Short mmCIF file of C-alpha atoms and ligand atoms in Angstrom, two decimals:
data_model
loop_
_atom_site.label_atom_id
_atom_site.label_comp_id
_atom_site.label_asym_id
_atom_site.label_seq_id
_atom_site.Cartn_x
_atom_site.Cartn_y
_atom_site.Cartn_z
CA UNK A 1 -44.21 110.50 195.66
CA UNK A 2 -44.88 107.75 198.33
CA UNK A 3 -42.64 104.78 198.75
CA UNK A 4 -45.53 102.67 197.50
CA UNK A 5 -45.78 104.46 194.20
CA UNK A 6 -41.85 103.91 193.80
CA UNK A 7 -42.20 100.28 194.36
CA UNK A 8 -45.14 100.07 191.55
CA UNK A 9 -42.76 101.82 189.17
CA UNK A 10 -40.01 99.55 189.90
CA UNK A 11 -42.12 96.63 189.27
CA UNK A 12 -43.13 97.66 185.89
CA UNK A 13 -39.58 98.16 184.63
CA UNK A 14 -38.55 95.24 186.68
CA UNK A 15 -36.44 93.37 183.98
CA UNK A 16 -34.27 96.48 183.04
CA UNK A 17 -33.74 97.26 186.83
CA UNK A 18 -33.20 93.76 188.10
CA UNK A 19 -29.66 92.28 188.61
CA UNK A 20 -30.39 88.88 187.18
CA UNK A 21 -28.44 85.91 187.89
CA UNK A 22 -27.23 84.06 184.78
CA UNK A 23 -25.02 81.10 184.00
CA UNK A 24 -21.83 81.57 182.32
CA UNK A 25 -18.84 79.27 182.38
CA UNK A 26 -21.03 77.48 185.24
CA UNK A 27 -20.58 80.37 187.66
CA UNK A 28 -23.31 82.53 188.92
CA UNK A 29 -23.06 86.25 187.48
CA UNK A 30 -25.02 89.27 187.81
CA UNK A 31 -25.67 90.89 184.45
CA UNK A 32 -25.79 94.43 185.68
CA UNK A 33 -22.74 96.45 184.42
CA UNK A 34 -21.45 93.26 183.20
CA UNK A 35 -20.41 92.72 186.70
CA UNK A 36 -19.61 89.30 188.21
CA UNK A 37 -20.52 88.29 191.64
CA UNK A 38 -19.12 84.94 192.30
CA UNK A 39 -19.23 83.69 195.79
CA UNK A 40 -16.82 80.84 196.37
CA UNK A 41 -17.52 77.69 194.66
CA UNK A 42 -21.06 78.74 193.61
CA UNK A 43 -22.42 77.24 190.28
CA UNK A 44 -25.53 76.36 188.61
CA UNK A 45 -26.20 72.63 187.83
CA UNK A 46 -28.09 70.85 185.05
CA UNK A 47 -31.34 71.15 187.00
CA UNK A 48 -30.92 74.96 187.30
CA UNK A 49 -30.19 74.64 190.87
CA UNK A 50 -27.45 76.63 192.72
CA UNK A 51 -24.64 74.46 193.94
CA UNK A 52 -21.93 75.22 196.56
CA UNK A 53 -18.80 72.91 197.05
CA UNK A 54 -20.31 70.77 194.46
CA UNK A 55 -23.60 70.20 196.46
CA UNK A 56 -27.02 70.97 195.02
CA UNK A 57 -28.22 73.34 197.74
CA UNK A 58 -31.91 72.30 197.17
CA UNK A 59 -30.77 68.88 198.23
CA UNK A 60 -29.01 70.28 201.08
CA UNK A 61 -32.25 71.92 202.29
CA UNK A 62 -34.21 68.88 201.94
CA UNK A 63 -31.48 66.81 203.86
CA UNK A 64 -30.95 69.15 206.57
CA UNK A 65 -33.85 71.33 206.71
CA UNK A 66 -33.99 75.24 206.60
CA UNK A 67 -32.91 77.79 207.74
CA UNK A 68 -29.38 76.31 207.02
CA UNK A 69 -26.02 78.14 207.15
CA UNK A 70 -23.83 76.51 204.31
CA UNK A 71 -20.01 76.76 204.87
CA UNK A 72 -18.10 76.76 201.68
CA UNK A 73 -14.67 75.09 202.90
CA UNK A 74 -12.85 75.59 199.70
CA UNK A 75 -13.50 79.31 199.55
CA UNK A 76 -11.90 79.55 203.18
CA UNK A 77 -8.98 77.67 202.19
CA UNK A 78 -8.53 79.78 199.07
CA UNK A 79 -8.75 82.95 201.06
CA UNK A 80 -6.28 81.71 203.77
CA UNK A 81 -3.96 80.89 200.96
CA UNK A 82 -4.36 84.12 199.28
CA UNK A 83 -3.59 86.03 202.64
CA UNK A 84 -0.43 83.69 203.00
CA UNK A 85 0.87 84.55 199.62
CA UNK A 86 0.18 88.20 200.02
CA UNK A 87 2.32 88.52 202.92
CA UNK A 88 4.89 86.23 201.54
CA UNK A 89 7.28 89.17 200.96
CA UNK A 90 7.73 89.88 204.59
CA UNK A 91 10.19 87.95 206.62
CA UNK A 92 7.97 87.56 209.63
CA UNK A 93 3.97 87.61 209.62
CA UNK A 94 1.30 85.95 211.24
CA UNK A 95 -2.41 85.56 209.87
CA UNK A 96 -4.67 85.35 213.05
CA UNK A 97 -8.20 84.39 212.27
CA UNK A 98 -10.75 86.68 214.22
CA UNK A 99 -12.91 83.98 215.68
CA UNK A 100 -15.75 86.40 216.64
CA UNK A 101 -16.68 86.21 212.79
CA UNK A 102 -17.62 82.51 213.10
CA UNK A 103 -16.26 80.18 215.66
CA UNK A 104 -17.36 76.59 216.31
CA UNK A 105 -15.08 73.72 217.54
CA UNK A 106 -14.82 72.56 213.91
CA UNK A 107 -14.01 76.03 212.51
CA UNK A 108 -11.17 76.14 215.15
CA UNK A 109 -9.93 72.58 214.00
CA UNK A 110 -9.97 74.26 210.28
CA UNK A 111 -7.94 77.46 211.51
CA UNK A 112 -5.55 74.99 212.99
CA UNK A 113 -5.15 72.89 209.97
CA UNK A 114 -4.73 75.98 207.82
CA UNK A 115 -1.87 77.04 210.05
CA UNK A 116 -3.35 80.34 211.10
CA UNK A 117 -3.18 81.87 214.65
CA UNK A 118 -6.59 82.42 216.44
CA UNK A 119 -8.00 85.74 218.01
CA UNK A 120 -10.37 85.14 220.69
CA UNK A 121 -12.47 87.90 222.80
CA UNK A 122 -13.77 85.69 225.65
CA UNK A 123 -13.42 82.80 227.94
CA UNK A 124 -16.10 81.10 225.98
CA UNK A 125 -14.14 81.50 222.58
CA UNK A 126 -10.98 80.46 224.28
CA UNK A 127 -12.81 77.34 225.53
CA UNK A 128 -14.20 76.67 222.07
CA UNK A 129 -10.50 76.88 220.57
CA UNK A 130 -9.19 74.53 223.26
CA UNK A 131 -11.88 71.88 222.63
CA UNK A 132 -10.45 71.58 219.25
CA UNK A 133 -6.81 71.22 220.58
CA UNK A 134 -6.08 74.56 219.11
CA UNK A 135 -2.24 75.45 220.02
CA UNK A 136 -2.55 77.82 222.92
CA UNK A 137 0.53 79.61 221.85
CA UNK A 138 -1.13 80.59 218.53
CA UNK A 139 -4.05 82.15 220.35
CA UNK A 140 -4.20 85.93 220.97
CA UNK A 141 -6.87 87.08 223.61
CA UNK A 142 -8.52 90.31 223.11
CA UNK A 143 -11.19 92.25 224.86
CA UNK A 144 -11.92 95.76 226.38
CA UNK A 145 -13.08 94.29 229.67
CA UNK A 146 -11.64 90.79 230.28
CA UNK A 147 -12.71 89.50 233.65
CA UNK A 148 -10.24 88.48 236.16
CA UNK A 149 -11.39 84.85 235.68
CA UNK A 150 -10.93 85.26 231.97
CA UNK A 151 -7.32 86.59 232.37
CA UNK A 152 -6.51 83.74 234.72
CA UNK A 153 -7.96 81.21 232.36
CA UNK A 154 -5.77 82.80 229.49
CA UNK A 155 -2.72 82.48 231.68
CA UNK A 156 -3.43 78.89 232.80
CA UNK A 157 -4.06 77.87 229.00
CA UNK A 158 -0.88 79.81 228.19
CA UNK A 159 -2.16 81.68 225.27
CA UNK A 160 0.57 83.30 223.12
CA UNK A 161 -0.37 86.92 223.40
CA UNK A 162 -2.75 88.82 225.75
CA UNK A 163 -3.89 92.23 224.10
CA UNK A 164 -4.05 94.45 226.92
CA UNK A 165 -6.70 97.25 226.61
CA UNK A 166 -6.09 99.56 229.61
CA UNK A 167 -4.01 100.47 232.51
CA UNK A 168 -6.32 98.65 234.88
CA UNK A 169 -5.89 95.47 232.85
CA UNK A 170 -2.14 96.00 232.80
CA UNK A 171 -2.02 96.02 236.60
CA UNK A 172 -4.36 93.04 237.08
CA UNK A 173 -2.45 90.85 234.48
CA UNK A 174 0.79 91.96 236.09
CA UNK A 175 -0.36 90.68 239.41
CA UNK A 176 -1.85 87.45 238.18
CA UNK A 177 1.39 86.78 236.21
CA UNK A 178 3.36 87.49 239.39
CA UNK A 179 1.44 85.17 241.54
CA UNK A 180 1.52 82.45 238.87
CA UNK A 181 5.30 83.08 238.68
CA UNK A 182 5.09 83.53 234.87
CA UNK A 183 6.10 86.21 232.46
CA UNK A 184 3.31 86.92 230.05
CA UNK A 185 3.74 88.34 226.54
CA UNK A 186 1.42 91.16 225.59
CA UNK A 187 0.50 93.70 223.05
CA UNK A 188 -1.00 96.97 223.88
CA UNK A 189 -4.09 97.87 222.08
CA UNK A 190 -3.79 101.47 220.80
CA UNK A 191 -6.43 103.89 219.36
CA UNK A 192 -4.60 105.77 216.52
CA UNK A 193 -7.45 108.20 215.93
CA UNK A 194 -8.25 107.03 212.36
CA UNK A 195 -12.06 107.16 211.30
CA UNK A 196 -12.63 104.57 208.81
CA UNK A 197 -15.56 104.75 206.40
CA UNK A 198 -17.98 102.22 207.73
CA UNK A 199 -21.12 101.98 209.88
CA UNK A 200 -20.41 103.92 212.98
CA UNK A 201 -21.21 100.91 215.18
CA UNK A 202 -18.24 99.21 213.66
CA UNK A 203 -15.76 101.94 213.78
CA UNK A 204 -13.25 101.31 216.50
CA UNK A 205 -10.11 103.43 215.66
CA UNK A 206 -11.59 106.76 216.55
CA UNK A 207 -10.58 108.57 219.78
CA UNK A 208 -14.17 108.48 221.09
CA UNK A 209 -13.96 104.52 221.47
CA UNK A 210 -14.25 102.19 224.49
CA UNK A 211 -11.29 100.36 222.90
CA UNK A 212 -7.61 100.74 223.53
CA UNK A 213 -5.16 103.49 224.72
CA UNK A 214 -5.09 106.64 222.62
CA UNK A 215 -1.84 107.73 220.93
CA UNK A 216 -3.27 111.32 220.72
CA UNK A 217 -3.49 112.06 224.45
CA UNK A 218 -0.16 110.24 225.55
CA UNK A 219 -1.90 107.27 227.12
CA UNK A 220 -0.49 104.94 224.71
CA UNK A 221 3.08 105.89 225.33
CA UNK A 222 2.36 106.00 229.14
CA UNK A 223 1.21 102.49 228.95
CA UNK A 224 4.38 101.48 227.14
CA UNK A 225 6.57 102.91 229.92
CA UNK A 226 4.49 101.17 232.63
CA UNK A 227 4.51 97.76 230.92
CA UNK A 228 8.37 97.94 230.30
CA UNK A 229 8.67 98.58 234.08
CA UNK A 230 6.67 95.32 235.07
CA UNK A 231 8.81 92.26 235.50
CA UNK A 232 6.15 89.80 234.65
CA UNK A 233 4.95 91.56 231.61
CA UNK A 234 6.90 91.16 228.32
CA UNK A 235 5.66 93.96 225.98
CA UNK A 236 6.11 92.58 222.50
CA UNK A 237 4.55 95.19 220.39
CA UNK A 238 1.34 97.22 219.69
CA UNK A 239 -2.06 96.45 218.01
CA UNK A 240 -4.87 98.46 216.70
CA UNK A 241 -8.10 97.61 214.87
CA UNK A 242 -9.84 100.50 213.11
CA UNK A 243 -13.14 99.07 212.18
CA UNK A 244 -14.90 96.35 210.03
CA UNK A 245 -16.22 96.07 206.67
CA UNK A 246 -13.90 98.93 205.33
CA UNK A 247 -13.60 99.30 201.51
CA UNK A 248 -11.03 102.16 201.18
CA UNK A 249 -7.21 101.71 201.51
CA UNK A 250 -6.77 105.36 202.87
CA UNK A 251 -7.72 104.70 206.47
CA UNK A 252 -5.43 101.46 206.52
CA UNK A 253 -2.63 103.50 204.97
CA UNK A 254 -3.17 106.35 207.54
CA UNK A 255 -3.16 103.67 210.51
CA UNK A 256 0.22 101.95 209.28
CA UNK A 257 1.97 105.38 209.10
CA UNK A 258 0.61 106.52 212.75
CA UNK A 259 1.34 103.24 214.12
CA UNK A 260 4.92 103.26 212.78
CA UNK A 261 5.22 106.76 213.94
CA UNK A 262 4.38 105.61 217.49
CA UNK A 263 6.95 102.75 217.15
CA UNK A 264 9.63 105.18 216.13
CA UNK A 265 8.58 107.47 218.97
CA UNK A 266 8.74 104.46 221.35
CA UNK A 267 12.23 103.47 220.01
CA UNK A 268 13.60 106.89 220.63
CA UNK A 269 12.65 106.45 224.20
CA UNK A 270 14.46 103.17 224.30
CA UNK A 271 11.45 100.88 223.83
CA UNK A 272 11.90 98.57 220.98
CA UNK A 273 8.65 97.02 219.90
CA UNK A 274 9.08 94.12 217.53
CA UNK A 275 5.40 93.24 216.54
CA UNK A 276 2.92 95.31 214.73
CA UNK A 277 -0.70 93.97 214.72
CA UNK A 278 -3.14 95.83 212.41
CA UNK A 279 -6.08 94.05 213.24
CA UNK A 280 -8.92 93.08 210.63
CA UNK A 281 -11.56 95.08 208.91
CA UNK A 282 -11.36 94.27 205.16
CA UNK A 283 -14.91 94.45 203.65
CA UNK A 284 -16.56 91.87 201.65
CA UNK A 285 -19.23 91.89 198.89
CA UNK A 286 -22.76 91.46 199.72
CA UNK A 287 -24.31 92.61 196.51
CA UNK A 288 -22.95 93.40 193.09
CA UNK A 289 -22.64 97.10 194.00
CA UNK A 290 -19.75 96.34 196.54
CA UNK A 291 -16.57 96.60 195.34
CA UNK A 292 -13.87 95.52 198.02
CA UNK A 293 -10.38 94.96 197.57
CA UNK A 294 -9.47 91.49 197.26
CA UNK A 295 -7.48 89.86 199.76
CA UNK A 296 -4.35 89.42 197.80
CA UNK A 297 -4.01 93.10 196.79
CA UNK A 298 -4.91 94.02 200.48
CA UNK A 299 -2.29 91.91 202.02
CA UNK A 300 0.37 93.17 199.45
CA UNK A 301 -0.82 96.61 200.10
CA UNK A 302 -0.21 96.33 203.88
CA UNK A 303 3.14 94.55 203.42
CA UNK A 304 4.29 97.20 201.10
CA UNK A 305 3.30 100.20 203.10
CA UNK A 306 5.02 98.63 206.21
CA UNK A 307 8.07 98.09 204.43
CA UNK A 308 8.30 101.52 203.19
CA UNK A 309 7.20 103.19 206.49
CA UNK A 310 9.90 101.12 208.34
CA UNK A 311 12.56 102.29 205.98
CA UNK A 312 11.39 105.98 206.08
CA UNK A 313 11.66 105.76 209.70
CA UNK A 314 15.07 103.88 210.04
CA UNK A 315 13.23 101.08 211.96
CA UNK A 316 13.82 97.47 211.59
CA UNK A 317 10.90 95.70 209.96
CA UNK A 318 8.43 94.53 212.70
CA UNK A 319 6.74 91.22 212.56
CA UNK A 320 3.16 92.01 211.00
CA UNK A 321 0.19 90.42 212.57
CA UNK A 322 -3.25 90.78 210.90
CA UNK A 323 -6.56 89.55 212.22
CA UNK A 324 -8.87 89.12 209.35
CA UNK A 325 -12.24 87.66 210.27
CA UNK A 326 -15.02 88.63 207.78
CA UNK A 327 -12.70 88.54 204.76
CA UNK A 328 -11.84 84.84 205.51
CA UNK A 329 -15.26 83.44 206.09
CA UNK A 330 -17.88 85.99 205.07
CA UNK A 331 -18.24 85.25 201.43
CA UNK A 332 -17.87 81.51 202.20
CA UNK A 333 -21.17 81.44 203.91
CA UNK A 334 -24.75 81.28 202.46
CA UNK A 335 -28.06 80.96 204.35
CA UNK A 336 -30.82 78.98 202.78
CA UNK A 337 -34.54 79.58 203.77
CA UNK A 338 -37.74 78.16 202.63
CA UNK A 339 -40.28 80.69 201.43
CA UNK A 340 -43.53 80.48 203.12
CA UNK A 341 -46.26 83.17 203.09
CA UNK A 342 -46.40 85.45 200.00
CA UNK A 343 -48.45 88.51 200.70
CA UNK A 344 -49.08 91.05 198.04
CA UNK A 345 -50.10 94.47 199.22
CA UNK A 346 -51.36 96.15 195.93
CA UNK A 347 -49.60 99.31 195.07
CA UNK A 348 -47.39 98.92 198.20
CA UNK A 349 -45.15 95.77 198.06
CA UNK A 350 -45.05 92.16 198.19
CA UNK A 351 -43.97 90.58 201.12
CA UNK A 352 -42.23 86.90 201.02
CA UNK A 353 -41.66 85.60 204.34
CA UNK A 354 -39.02 83.01 205.03
CA UNK A 355 -38.49 80.64 207.87
CA UNK A 356 -35.61 82.43 209.47
CA UNK A 357 -34.79 86.28 209.84
CA UNK A 358 -33.17 88.53 212.46
CA UNK A 359 -32.43 85.55 214.52
CA UNK A 360 -30.15 84.01 212.20
CA UNK A 361 -28.97 87.43 210.52
CA UNK A 362 -29.17 90.31 213.01
CA UNK A 363 -27.04 92.50 210.46
CA UNK A 364 -29.92 93.79 208.56
CA UNK A 365 -31.72 95.21 211.58
CA UNK A 366 -28.52 96.25 213.46
CA UNK A 367 -26.37 97.88 210.68
CA UNK A 368 -28.79 98.25 207.78
CA UNK A 369 -26.57 95.74 205.94
CA UNK A 370 -27.94 95.03 202.44
CA UNK A 371 -27.78 91.47 201.07
CA UNK A 372 -28.63 89.82 197.62
CA UNK A 373 -30.95 86.94 197.18
CA UNK A 374 -30.99 83.92 194.88
CA UNK A 375 -34.01 81.48 194.26
CA UNK A 376 -31.70 78.25 194.59
CA UNK A 377 -34.27 76.20 192.58
CA UNK A 378 -35.01 78.57 189.86
CA UNK A 379 -31.45 79.88 188.81
CA UNK A 380 -32.36 80.00 185.23
CA UNK A 381 -35.72 81.69 185.61
CA UNK A 382 -35.82 85.40 184.69
CA UNK A 383 -36.56 87.88 187.44
CA UNK A 384 -40.21 88.70 187.36
CA UNK A 385 -41.19 90.61 190.49
CA UNK A 386 -39.85 92.64 193.25
CA UNK A 387 -40.13 91.42 196.66
CA UNK A 388 -39.28 92.46 200.25
CA UNK A 389 -38.21 89.43 201.94
CA UNK A 390 -39.26 89.41 205.74
CA UNK A 391 -38.40 86.85 208.57
CA UNK A 392 -40.90 85.15 210.79
CA UNK A 393 -40.10 87.29 214.23
CA UNK A 394 -42.88 89.06 215.58
CA UNK A 395 -41.31 92.43 214.73
CA UNK A 396 -41.67 94.71 211.81
CA UNK A 397 -38.14 95.47 211.36
CA UNK A 398 -37.47 91.76 210.70
CA UNK A 399 -36.54 92.01 207.05
CA UNK A 400 -33.68 90.33 205.29
CA UNK A 401 -33.99 91.89 201.66
CA UNK A 402 -35.54 94.93 200.48
CA UNK A 403 -36.89 95.57 197.10
CA UNK A 404 -35.21 92.58 195.52
CA UNK A 405 -36.15 91.43 191.82
CA UNK A 406 -36.43 87.81 191.96
CA UNK A 407 -38.04 84.93 189.65
CA UNK A 408 -41.76 84.58 190.68
CA UNK A 409 -41.74 83.13 194.14
CA UNK A 410 -43.96 80.32 195.39
CA UNK A 411 -44.31 78.91 198.79
CA UNK A 412 -41.57 76.03 199.11
CA UNK A 413 -38.94 77.92 197.12
CA UNK A 414 -35.51 77.76 198.47
CA UNK A 415 -34.10 81.21 199.04
CA UNK A 416 -30.17 81.59 199.25
CA UNK A 417 -28.74 84.75 200.82
CA UNK A 418 -24.95 84.75 199.97
CA UNK A 419 -22.25 86.46 201.99
CA UNK A 420 -23.60 85.59 205.37
CA UNK A 421 -20.66 83.49 206.74
CA UNK A 422 -19.42 86.20 209.01
CA UNK A 423 -21.25 87.72 212.17
CA UNK A 424 -24.31 85.68 211.35
CA UNK A 425 -24.16 82.48 213.07
CA UNK A 426 -21.89 84.22 215.82
CA UNK A 427 -24.46 86.75 216.41
CA UNK A 428 -27.60 84.53 216.03
CA UNK A 429 -30.11 84.66 218.65
CA UNK A 430 -32.95 82.35 220.09
CA UNK A 431 -35.38 85.48 219.97
CA UNK A 432 -39.05 84.18 219.92
CA UNK A 433 -37.65 80.84 221.07
CA UNK A 434 -36.60 80.14 217.52
CA UNK A 435 -34.00 77.22 217.27
CA UNK A 436 -30.65 78.22 215.93
CA UNK A 437 -30.03 76.73 212.42
CA UNK A 438 -27.63 73.96 211.69
CA UNK A 439 -24.25 74.77 209.87
CA UNK A 440 -23.34 72.29 207.11
CA UNK A 441 -19.84 72.36 205.63
CA UNK A 442 -19.64 71.55 201.92
CA UNK A 443 -16.56 70.48 200.11
CA UNK A 444 -15.96 68.65 196.73
CA UNK A 445 -19.49 67.39 196.53
CA UNK A 446 -19.66 66.32 200.04
CA UNK A 447 -21.56 67.75 202.87
CA UNK A 448 -21.05 67.34 206.66
CA UNK A 449 -22.49 68.98 209.62
CA UNK A 450 -20.36 71.44 211.64
CA UNK A 451 -23.30 72.42 214.20
CA UNK A 452 -26.41 70.56 214.64
CA UNK A 453 -29.81 72.31 214.43
CA UNK A 454 -31.07 73.22 217.77
CA UNK A 455 -34.10 71.42 219.04
CA UNK A 456 -37.04 72.63 221.26
CA UNK A 457 -35.28 70.85 224.12
CA UNK A 458 -32.11 72.94 223.72
CA UNK A 459 -34.21 75.96 224.16
CA UNK A 460 -35.31 75.00 227.54
CA UNK A 461 -32.10 73.01 228.66
CA UNK A 462 -31.06 75.85 231.21
CA UNK A 463 -34.63 76.91 232.26
CA UNK A 464 -35.65 76.35 235.86
CA UNK A 465 -39.11 76.95 237.62
CA UNK A 466 -38.54 78.54 240.88
CA UNK A 467 -39.95 76.59 244.03
CA UNK A 468 -42.81 78.89 244.80
CA UNK A 469 -44.39 78.61 241.42
CA UNK A 470 -44.72 74.74 241.21
N1 LLP B 501 -9.60 92.18 215.32
C1 LLP B 501 -10.39 92.95 216.31
C2 LLP B 501 -9.58 93.41 217.50
C3 LLP B 501 -11.56 93.02 216.04
O1 LLP B 501 -12.27 93.83 217.21
C4 LLP B 501 -12.34 92.66 214.98
C5 LLP B 501 -13.73 92.76 214.81
C6 LLP B 501 -11.43 91.85 214.16
C7 LLP B 501 -10.15 91.75 214.46
C8 LLP B 501 -11.93 91.26 212.65
O2 LLP B 501 -12.57 92.18 211.99
P1 LLP B 501 -13.06 91.73 210.60
O3 LLP B 501 -11.81 91.44 209.72
O4 LLP B 501 -14.05 90.64 210.68
O5 LLP B 501 -13.71 93.05 210.05
N2 LLP B 501 -20.71 92.47 214.13
C9 LLP B 501 -20.06 93.51 213.25
C10 LLP B 501 -18.63 93.41 213.09
C11 LLP B 501 -17.93 93.73 214.35
C12 LLP B 501 -16.51 93.64 214.35
C13 LLP B 501 -15.86 93.41 215.61
N3 LLP B 501 -14.37 93.41 215.60
C14 LLP B 501 -20.73 93.14 211.94
O6 LLP B 501 -21.53 92.18 211.83
O7 LLP B 501 -20.49 93.93 210.91
#
């Protein structure tokens, strides 16, 4: 059977197979398996439109244009609160938002207001944080290949922790700190040798990795010894991050045990490490088929396993640091598009093209990520047809949604793709010279711009014509 026939069959039984959004108690539900897929503050209003943060997204699309990233402030606040409560049983813990998921000056200001730390991975992210007056002591600086000027910048800014990833970096940092006459607090990034079940591109804890120092081959302990011998380096603890978009607890469980084994072995050699940073990695829901652990259960799970592991090894309880990115902001983001061309290829599929694509959400083509779509202006209409939603880039692989059942689409409809708050804006590009969309924050019925839409002038702002070609 060809793919085309498959789609035809799908279309004939579309109503049984579709996951139809319906209203109940004001929230958006997907009826398949009675499952509920509620992202943040999503509701349906009397016009049958999707609302987020009390704002009608069809009106947002009119006011700010599309494509548009919508950022649900309340959803982020809630997640941050959940994380704080979940780690509440520990005497010492810190939640450090991984800025790579989504960082703007406004976001850094919100993270500061929420009282979280911030993980940055480049001079550019550090600059963004400092532009928001983010307290440098609450910044943790990551990266497998930080440049000397980035390290210098981090030292000058007085960041709280530098996470050292290699012997080379340890030496460079030690020399820089010495010439500046300061003692710098570091964590060592270790590779515990855990393979998390996620896309191979976003696995990081396995031995064959460009990140960190392996526990298994002795490099990690060697680095601890070396760091302890450097007068301008203060080794506070160890860090690991096993990957991203992880759904199962086993990998996290194994990681806690391996890291605590390592800390016990270090203590035996007389090296007492007081901080354990377990990185980020908790997965989020993109579709109703995804069933990640909720933030509260995840946080409680880590806190409990850490307490047990410390007790079993007779170790004092370290301060627990975690670096959630996606699980704080992912489900708080929704991208709005306007539907343009609808092309029916009889017996094959129907393409609905939207005014964005791989430029604003590269995750589909990069990691085969699967998303769901909602027709924001037709929330109470029955699904009627199966569509493949494509972007507007000159690239066949520029698709956003595959075989999704939606109400009958017409040009001008507003398509909302939920769960795009993480690694979408931050990974967006100007491919085909498409301007990046605006980001608008919604909260309690109000909306405010976090990032302006790029204009054509922005696209050529840094371009120069070499003298000879004029
Ligand atoms: N800490 C470290 C050291 C990390 O490398 C990362 C993510 C995090 C924390 C945050 O992880 P999260 O909680 O967001 O899973 N672009 C990919 C994801 C790459 C993640 C890189 N590191 C994607 O779109 O799936």
